[in-house]
PDB file of C-alpha atoms in Angstrom:
ATOM      1  CA  UNK A   1       0.281  -0.404   0.058  1.00 71.00           C
ATOM      2  CA  UNK A   2       1.881   2.991  -1.059  1.00 78.00           C
ATOM      3  CA  UNK A   3       2.238   5.682   1.642  1.00 77.00           C
ATOM      4  CA  UNK A   4       0.838   3.658   4.203  1.00 77.00           C
ATOM      5  CA  UNK A   5       2.819   5.539   7.455  1.00 76.00           C
ATOM      6  CA  UNK A   6       0.912   8.997   5.453  1.00 76.00           C
ATOM      7  CA  UNK A   7       3.096  11.728   3.931  1.00 77.00           C
ATOM      8  CA  UNK A   8       4.864  14.298   5.708  1.00 77.00           C
ATOM      9  CA  UNK A   9       8.498  16.594   5.479  1.00 76.00           C
ATOM     10  CA  UNK A  10      10.454  17.534   8.623  1.00 75.00           C
ATOM     11  CA  UNK A  11      13.732  19.485   8.520  1.00 75.00           C
ATOM     12  CA  UNK A  12      15.759  17.664  10.737  1.00 71.00           C
ATOM     13  CA  UNK A  13      15.622  14.261   9.677  1.00 73.00           C
ATOM     14  CA  UNK A  14      15.328  15.798   5.196  1.00 79.00           C
ATOM     15  CA  UNK A  15      18.843  17.085   6.300  1.00 75.00           C
ATOM     16  CA  UNK A  16      20.857  14.816   7.056  1.00 73.00           C
ATOM     17  CA  UNK A  17      19.509  11.245   4.489  1.00 78.00           C
ATOM     18  CA  UNK A  18      19.673  14.542   1.435  1.00 80.00           C
ATOM     19  CA  UNK A  19      23.418  14.563   2.162  1.00 77.00           C
ATOM     20  CA  UNK A  20      23.063  10.283   2.497  1.00 76.00           C
ATOM     21  CA  UNK A  21      21.628  10.443  -1.053  1.00 81.00           C
ATOM     22  CA  UNK A  22      24.238  13.044  -2.472  1.00 81.00           C
ATOM     23  CA  UNK A  23      27.375  10.994  -0.294  1.00 77.00           C
ATOM     24  CA  UNK A  24      25.864   7.479  -1.987  1.00 81.00           C
ATOM     25  CA  UNK A  25      25.174   8.776  -5.009  1.00 84.00           C
ATOM     26  CA  UNK A  26      28.600   9.554  -4.527  1.00 80.00           C
ATOM     27  CA  UNK A  27      29.666   6.079  -3.444  1.00 80.00           C
ATOM     28  CA  UNK A  28      27.572   4.762  -6.603  1.00 85.00           C
ATOM     29  CA  UNK A  29      30.290   6.744  -8.757  1.00 85.00           C
ATOM     30  CA  UNK A  30      33.258   5.025  -7.360  1.00 81.00           C
ATOM     31  CA  UNK A  31      31.726   1.282  -7.293  1.00 83.00           C
ATOM     32  CA  UNK A  32      31.018   2.147 -11.188  1.00 87.00           C
ATOM     33  CA  UNK A  33      34.388   3.510 -12.228  1.00 85.00           C
ATOM     34  CA  UNK A  34      35.957  -0.313 -10.208  1.00 83.00           C
ATOM     35  CA  UNK A  35      33.065  -2.328 -12.147  1.00 84.00           C
ATOM     36  CA  UNK A  36      34.552  -0.436 -15.219  1.00 85.00           C
ATOM     37  CA  UNK A  37      38.016  -1.430 -14.328  1.00 82.00           C
ATOM     38  CA  UNK A  38      37.245  -4.997 -13.514  1.00 81.00           C
ATOM     39  CA  UNK A  39      34.731  -5.454 -16.646  1.00 82.00           C
ATOM     40  CA  UNK A  40      38.364  -4.333 -18.984  1.00 83.00           C
ATOM     41  CA  UNK A  41      35.557  -1.002 -19.499  1.00 85.00           C
ATOM     42  CA  UNK A  42      37.001   2.766 -20.418  1.00 85.00           C
ATOM     43  CA  UNK A  43      36.750   4.794 -17.539  1.00 82.00           C
ATOM     44  CA  UNK A  44      36.519   8.214 -19.789  1.00 83.00           C
ATOM     45  CA  UNK A  45      34.617   8.864 -22.238  1.00 86.00           C
ATOM     46  CA  UNK A  46      30.380   9.051 -22.926  1.00 89.00           C
ATOM     47  CA  UNK A  47      29.709   5.496 -22.942  1.00 89.00           C
ATOM     48  CA  UNK A  48      31.637   5.476 -19.132  1.00 88.00           C
ATOM     49  CA  UNK A  49      29.852   8.384 -19.153  1.00 90.00           C
ATOM     50  CA  UNK A  50      26.215   6.805 -20.191  1.00 91.00           C
ATOM     51  CA  UNK A  51      26.882   4.693 -17.050  1.00 89.00           C
ATOM     52  CA  UNK A  52      27.850   6.316 -14.633  1.00 90.00           C
ATOM     53  CA  UNK A  53      24.105   8.018 -15.077  1.00 90.00           C
ATOM     54  CA  UNK A  54      22.394   5.120 -15.471  1.00 89.00           C
ATOM     55  CA  UNK A  55      23.536   3.531 -11.828  1.00 88.00           C
ATOM     56  CA  UNK A  56      22.879   6.948 -10.401  1.00 90.00           C
ATOM     57  CA  UNK A  57      19.614   6.460 -11.893  1.00 90.00           C
ATOM     58  CA  UNK A  58      18.451   3.629 -11.272  1.00 88.00           C
ATOM     59  CA  UNK A  59      19.323   3.753  -7.700  1.00 87.00           C
ATOM     60  CA  UNK A  60      16.821   6.909  -8.022  1.00 88.00           C
ATOM     61  CA  UNK A  61      14.643   4.935  -9.194  1.00 90.00           C
ATOM     62  CA  UNK A  62      14.707   2.364  -6.682  1.00 88.00           C
ATOM     63  CA  UNK A  63      14.772   4.408  -3.401  1.00 86.00           C
ATOM     64  CA  UNK A  64      11.970   6.043  -5.075  1.00 87.00           C
ATOM     65  CA  UNK A  65      10.055   3.483  -5.406  1.00 89.00           C
ATOM     66  CA  UNK A  66      10.653   1.717  -2.105  1.00 87.00           C
ATOM     67  CA  UNK A  67       9.596   5.110  -0.344  1.00 84.00           C
ATOM     68  CA  UNK A  68       6.204   5.559  -1.517  1.00 86.00           C
ATOM     69  CA  UNK A  69       5.548   1.596  -0.543  1.00 86.00           C
ATOM     70  CA  UNK A  70       7.781   2.134   2.902  1.00 83.00           C
ATOM     71  CA  UNK A  71      10.567   0.043   2.230  1.00 83.00           C
ATOM     72  CA  UNK A  72      13.845   0.520   2.523  1.00 83.00           C
ATOM     73  CA  UNK A  73      16.169   2.607  -0.158  1.00 81.00           C
ATOM     74  CA  UNK A  74      18.476   0.589  -2.492  1.00 80.00           C
ATOM     75  CA  UNK A  75      21.782   1.335  -3.743  1.00 80.00           C
ATOM     76  CA  UNK A  76      24.545  -0.458  -5.442  1.00 81.00           C
ATOM     77  CA  UNK A  77      26.899  -2.504  -3.490  1.00 78.00           C
ATOM     78  CA  UNK A  78      30.859  -2.600  -3.822  1.00 76.00           C
ATOM     79  CA  UNK A  79      30.601  -6.040  -3.203  1.00 77.00           C
ATOM     80  CA  UNK A  80      29.709  -6.956  -6.174  1.00 79.00           C
ATOM     81  CA  UNK A  81      33.084  -5.478  -7.321  1.00 79.00           C
ATOM     82  CA  UNK A  82      34.991  -7.852  -4.710  1.00 79.00           C
ATOM     83  CA  UNK A  83      32.287 -11.317  -6.562  1.00 81.00           C
ATOM     84  CA  UNK A  84      33.954 -10.154  -9.730  1.00 82.00           C
ATOM     85  CA  UNK A  85      37.601 -10.249  -9.215  1.00 78.00           C
ATOM     86  CA  UNK A  86      37.683 -13.286  -7.237  1.00 78.00           C
ATOM     87  CA  UNK A  87      35.202 -14.769 -10.048  1.00 81.00           C
ATOM     88  CA  UNK A  88      36.374 -13.325 -12.843  1.00 82.00           C
ATOM     89  CA  UNK A  89      33.147 -13.005 -14.114  1.00 83.00           C
ATOM     90  CA  UNK A  90      31.649  -9.784 -15.383  1.00 82.00           C
ATOM     91  CA  UNK A  91      29.059 -10.726 -17.581  1.00 83.00           C
ATOM     92  CA  UNK A  92      25.146  -8.280 -16.823  1.00 82.00           C
ATOM     93  CA  UNK A  93      24.214 -11.814 -17.903  1.00 88.00           C
ATOM     94  CA  UNK A  94      25.400 -13.584 -15.553  1.00 87.00           C
ATOM     95  CA  UNK A  95      24.115 -11.476 -12.952  1.00 83.00           C
ATOM     96  CA  UNK A  96      20.491 -10.936 -14.066  1.00 88.00           C
ATOM     97  CA  UNK A  97      19.859 -15.231 -14.005  1.00 90.00           C
ATOM     98  CA  UNK A  98      21.390 -14.593 -10.992  1.00 87.00           C
ATOM     99  CA  UNK A  99      19.017 -12.185  -9.823  1.00 86.00           C
ATOM    100  CA  UNK A 100      16.116 -14.246 -11.175  1.00 91.00           C
ATOM    101  CA  UNK A 101      17.857 -17.665  -9.580  1.00 89.00           C
ATOM    102  CA  UNK A 102      17.272 -15.654  -6.060  1.00 85.00           C
ATOM    103  CA  UNK A 103      14.145 -14.010  -6.828  1.00 87.00           C
ATOM    104  CA  UNK A 104      12.950 -17.478  -6.778  1.00 88.00           C
ATOM    105  CA  UNK A 105      14.363 -19.029  -4.014  1.00 85.00           C
ATOM    106  CA  UNK A 106      13.811 -16.284  -1.839  1.00 83.00           C
ATOM    107  CA  UNK A 107       9.720 -17.405  -2.438  1.00 86.00           C
ATOM    108  CA  UNK A 108      11.107 -21.138  -0.721  1.00 85.00           C
ATOM    109  CA  UNK A 109      11.765 -20.184   3.543  1.00 82.00           C
ATOM    110  CA  UNK A 110      13.257 -23.967   3.714  1.00 84.00           C
ATOM    111  CA  UNK A 111      15.621 -23.161   0.715  1.00 82.00           C
ATOM    112  CA  UNK A 112      17.057 -19.832   3.482  1.00 79.00           C
ATOM    113  CA  UNK A 113      16.769 -22.097   6.099  1.00 83.00           C
ATOM    114  CA  UNK A 114      19.215 -24.393   4.301  1.00 84.00           C
ATOM    115  CA  UNK A 115      21.639 -21.570   3.050  1.00 80.00           C
ATOM    116  CA  UNK A 116      21.911 -20.233   7.289  1.00 81.00           C
ATOM    117  CA  UNK A 117      23.599 -23.750   7.855  1.00 85.00           C
ATOM    118  CA  UNK A 118      26.190 -22.586   6.502  1.00 83.00           C
ATOM    119  CA  UNK A 119      29.341 -22.346   8.870  1.00 86.00           C
ATOM    120  CA  UNK A 120      30.412 -18.576   9.641  1.00 84.00           C
ATOM    121  CA  UNK A 121      33.714 -18.604   9.391  1.00 85.00           C
ATOM    122  CA  UNK A 122      33.472 -20.818   5.848  1.00 84.00           C
ATOM    123  CA  UNK A 123      31.193 -17.451   5.492  1.00 80.00           C
ATOM    124  CA  UNK A 124      33.706 -14.787   7.322  1.00 83.00           C
ATOM    125  CA  UNK A 125      37.036 -15.947   5.192  1.00 81.00           C
ATOM    126  CA  UNK A 126      34.771 -15.576   2.007  1.00 77.00           C
ATOM    127  CA  UNK A 127      33.756 -11.580   2.592  1.00 79.00           C
ATOM    128  CA  UNK A 128      37.025 -11.062   3.926  1.00 82.00           C
ATOM    129  CA  UNK A 129      39.187 -12.027   0.291  1.00 79.00           C
ATOM    130  CA  UNK A 130      35.861 -10.346  -1.425  1.00 76.00           C
ATOM    131  CA  UNK A 131      36.782  -6.881   1.177  1.00 77.00           C
ATOM    132  CA  UNK A 132      39.775  -6.616   0.887  1.00 79.00           C
ATOM    133  CA  UNK A 133      39.414  -6.425  -3.363  1.00 76.00           C
ATOM    134  CA  UNK A 134      36.698  -4.029  -2.700  1.00 75.00           C
ATOM    135  CA  UNK A 135      38.997  -1.739  -1.057  1.00 77.00           C
ATOM    136  CA  UNK A 136      42.415  -2.929  -3.040  1.00 78.00           C
ATOM    137  CA  UNK A 137      39.854  -1.882  -6.320  1.00 74.00           C
ATOM    138  CA  UNK A 138      39.472   1.179  -5.232  1.00 74.00           C
ATOM    139  CA  UNK A 139      43.207   1.488  -3.919  1.00 79.00           C
ATOM    140  CA  UNK A 140      43.517   1.184  -7.948  1.00 75.00           C
ATOM    141  CA  UNK A 141      40.827   4.135  -8.806  1.00 74.00           C
ATOM    142  CA  UNK A 142      43.071   6.374  -6.027  1.00 76.00           C
ATOM    143  CA  UNK A 143      46.553   5.085  -8.428  1.00 76.00           C
ATOM    144  CA  UNK A 144      44.695   5.907 -11.970  1.00 74.00           C
ATOM    145  CA  UNK A 145      45.291   9.735 -11.222  1.00 73.00           C
ATOM    146  CA  UNK A 146      47.934  11.476  -9.874  1.00 79.00           C
ATOM    147  CA  UNK A 147      48.416  12.755  -6.363  1.00 79.00           C
ATOM    148  CA  UNK A 148      49.625  16.186  -5.144  1.00 84.00           C
ATOM    149  CA  UNK A 149      49.939  17.816  -1.903  1.00 86.00           C
ATOM    150  CA  UNK A 150      46.054  18.623  -1.805  1.00 86.00           C
ATOM    151  CA  UNK A 151      45.071  15.237  -2.871  1.00 86.00           C
ATOM    152  CA  UNK A 152      46.737  13.716  -0.419  1.00 88.00           C
ATOM    153  CA  UNK A 153      45.667  15.819   1.735  1.00 89.00           C
ATOM    154  CA  UNK A 154      42.330  15.827   1.484  1.00 88.00           C
ATOM    155  CA  UNK A 155      42.238  12.114   0.817  1.00 87.00           C
ATOM    156  CA  UNK A 156      43.922  11.406   4.062  1.00 90.00           C
ATOM    157  CA  UNK A 157      41.177  14.139   6.294  1.00 91.00           C
ATOM    158  CA  UNK A 158      39.031  12.572   4.903  1.00 88.00           C
ATOM    159  CA  UNK A 159      39.879   9.091   5.301  1.00 87.00           C
ATOM    160  CA  UNK A 160      41.302  10.351   9.202  1.00 89.00           C
ATOM    161  CA  UNK A 161      37.779  11.669  10.368  1.00 88.00           C
ATOM    162  CA  UNK A 162      35.634   9.087   8.913  1.00 86.00           C
ATOM    163  CA  UNK A 163      37.708   6.203  10.847  1.00 86.00           C
ATOM    164  CA  UNK A 164      37.561   8.604  13.812  1.00 86.00           C
ATOM    165  CA  UNK A 165      33.997   8.792  13.820  1.00 83.00           C
ATOM    166  CA  UNK A 166      33.543   4.302  12.951  1.00 81.00           C
ATOM    167  CA  UNK A 167      36.247   4.352  16.018  1.00 82.00           C
ATOM    168  CA  UNK A 168      35.185   6.598  18.790  1.00 82.00           C
ATOM    169  CA  UNK A 169      30.813   7.306  17.769  1.00 77.00           C
ATOM    170  CA  UNK A 170      31.187   8.697  21.534  1.00 80.00           C
ATOM    171  CA  UNK A 171      32.071  12.012  21.128  1.00 79.00           C
ATOM    172  CA  UNK A 172      29.138  13.041  18.524  1.00 78.00           C
ATOM    173  CA  UNK A 173      26.851  12.399  22.534  1.00 79.00           C
ATOM    174  CA  UNK A 174      27.412  16.092  23.030  1.00 80.00           C
ATOM    175  CA  UNK A 175      26.427  17.135  19.688  1.00 80.00           C
ATOM    176  CA  UNK A 176      23.365  18.407  18.571  1.00 78.00           C
ATOM    177  CA  UNK A 177      20.971  16.181  17.132  1.00 75.00           C
ATOM    178  CA  UNK A 178      20.964  17.149  13.821  1.00 72.00           C
ATOM    179  CA  UNK A 179      24.870  17.351  13.998  1.00 76.00           C
ATOM    180  CA  UNK A 180      24.480  13.932  15.070  1.00 77.00           C
ATOM    181  CA  UNK A 181      21.980  12.179  12.750  1.00 71.00           C
ATOM    182  CA  UNK A 182      25.370  14.390   9.976  1.00 73.00           C
ATOM    183  CA  UNK A 183      28.154  12.740  10.840  1.00 77.00           C
ATOM    184  CA  UNK A 184      27.539   9.323  12.664  1.00 76.00           C
ATOM    185  CA  UNK A 185      27.839   7.704  10.064  1.00 75.00           C
ATOM    186  CA  UNK A 186      31.349   6.739   8.691  1.00 79.00           C
ATOM    187  CA  UNK A 187      30.589   7.225   4.540  1.00 76.00           C
ATOM    188  CA  UNK A 188      28.778  10.677   5.451  1.00 77.00           C
ATOM    189  CA  UNK A 189      31.163  12.739   7.872  1.00 83.00           C
ATOM    190  CA  UNK A 190      34.034  11.289   5.316  1.00 84.00           C
ATOM    191  CA  UNK A 191      32.304  12.456   2.562  1.00 80.00           C
ATOM    192  CA  UNK A 192      30.979  15.764   3.662  1.00 83.00           C
ATOM    193  CA  UNK A 193      34.741  16.108   5.030  1.00 87.00           C
ATOM    194  CA  UNK A 194      36.419  15.867   1.421  1.00 86.00           C
ATOM    195  CA  UNK A 195      33.702  17.369  -0.364  1.00 85.00           C
ATOM    196  CA  UNK A 196      34.558  20.479   2.019  1.00 88.00           C
ATOM    197  CA  UNK A 197      37.882  21.400   1.658  1.00 90.00           C
ATOM    198  CA  UNK A 198      37.731  20.065  -2.084  1.00 88.00           C
ATOM    199  CA  UNK A 199      35.772  23.263  -2.192  1.00 88.00           C
ATOM    200  CA  UNK A 200      37.091  25.959   0.677  1.00 89.00           C
ATOM    201  CA  UNK A 201      41.330  24.417  -0.700  1.00 87.00           C
ATOM    202  CA  UNK A 202      42.597  26.631  -3.950  1.00 82.00           C
ATOM    203  CA  UNK A 203      43.750  23.984  -6.290  1.00 76.00           C
ATOM    204  CA  UNK A 204      45.810  26.736  -8.022  1.00 63.00           C
ATOM    205  CA  UNK A 205      47.740  27.160  -5.005  1.00 51.00           C
ATOM    206  CA  UNK A 206      48.805  23.870  -2.818  1.00 44.00           C
ATOM    207  CA  UNK A 207      48.788  21.827  -5.444  1.00 43.00           C
ATOM    208  CA  UNK A 208      51.740  22.392  -5.930  1.00 46.00           C
ATOM    209  CA  UNK A 209      54.081  19.036  -6.766  1.00 44.00           C
ATOM    210  CA  UNK A 210      56.852  18.663  -5.520  1.00 44.00           C
ATOM    211  CA  UNK A 211      58.494  19.004  -8.772  1.00 46.00           C
ATOM    212  CA  UNK A 212      56.763  22.168  -9.984  1.00 49.00           C
ATOM    213  CA  UNK A 213      58.403  23.639  -7.691  1.00 45.00           C
ATOM    214  CA  UNK A 214      61.723  22.798  -8.329  1.00 44.00           C
ATOM    215  CA  UNK A 215      60.802  23.899 -11.773  1.00 49.00           C
ATOM    216  CA  UNK A 216      59.432  26.525 -10.512  1.00 49.00           C
ATOM    217  CA  UNK A 217      62.709  28.269  -8.384  1.00 47.00           C
ATOM    218  CA  UNK A 218      65.270  30.387  -9.963  1.00 47.00           C
ATOM    219  CA  UNK A 219      68.971  28.579 -10.801  1.00 50.00           C
ATOM    220  CA  UNK A 220      71.335  29.880  -7.815  1.00 47.00           C
ATOM    221  CA  UNK A 221      73.833  31.261  -9.239  1.00 47.00           C
ATOM    222  CA  UNK A 222      77.744  30.180  -9.499  1.00 48.00           C
ATOM    223  CA  UNK A 223      80.288  31.330  -7.477  1.00 47.00           C
ATOM    224  CA  UNK A 224      82.616  33.514  -9.979  1.00 47.00           C
TER     225      UNK A 224
END
């Protein structure tokens, strides 16, 4: 039933959710970029931009439908890139077939009960390698572009803020409720930090590499 719990608008809830959706869209772009790299597809040009548009649009439509029927929102998961890295299979048709099989299996609760009997160490070993592959794909994306001092500063600060919030969530307990909703997640806190630093730090002045600085220096005069 659409809008089963009614329809209301609250700024206190809207701002955190809007920022989460913004960060989720940025995460989707990164996941699709890693997917293109693992599938040996171009990561620039019209075809790459079309894939990004399709992925973000798909997330938006699915989230809109989920909100209409009071369900949980959906987003692109990076775990799929780990599966591609492990199996070497990146065909979209295989993904469609697997999705159809999982949908059919979901109609039979007994099969789900059998799957739950898989030992946790087995699942832990599989997810360990899978998430490690996802992290390696992220590092590979960063290595594709030259990292100057500005980029390194933004990456280090956003990683530090995100990991710090995840390790010490009690830091925000004394903050207002709105601030807690905005920065309670490591993804949102790190993403917001990266966006703000990209806007505030001037690219032309700070982003001077050591090589460029060395070439711009005047040569020392030789002693006579």
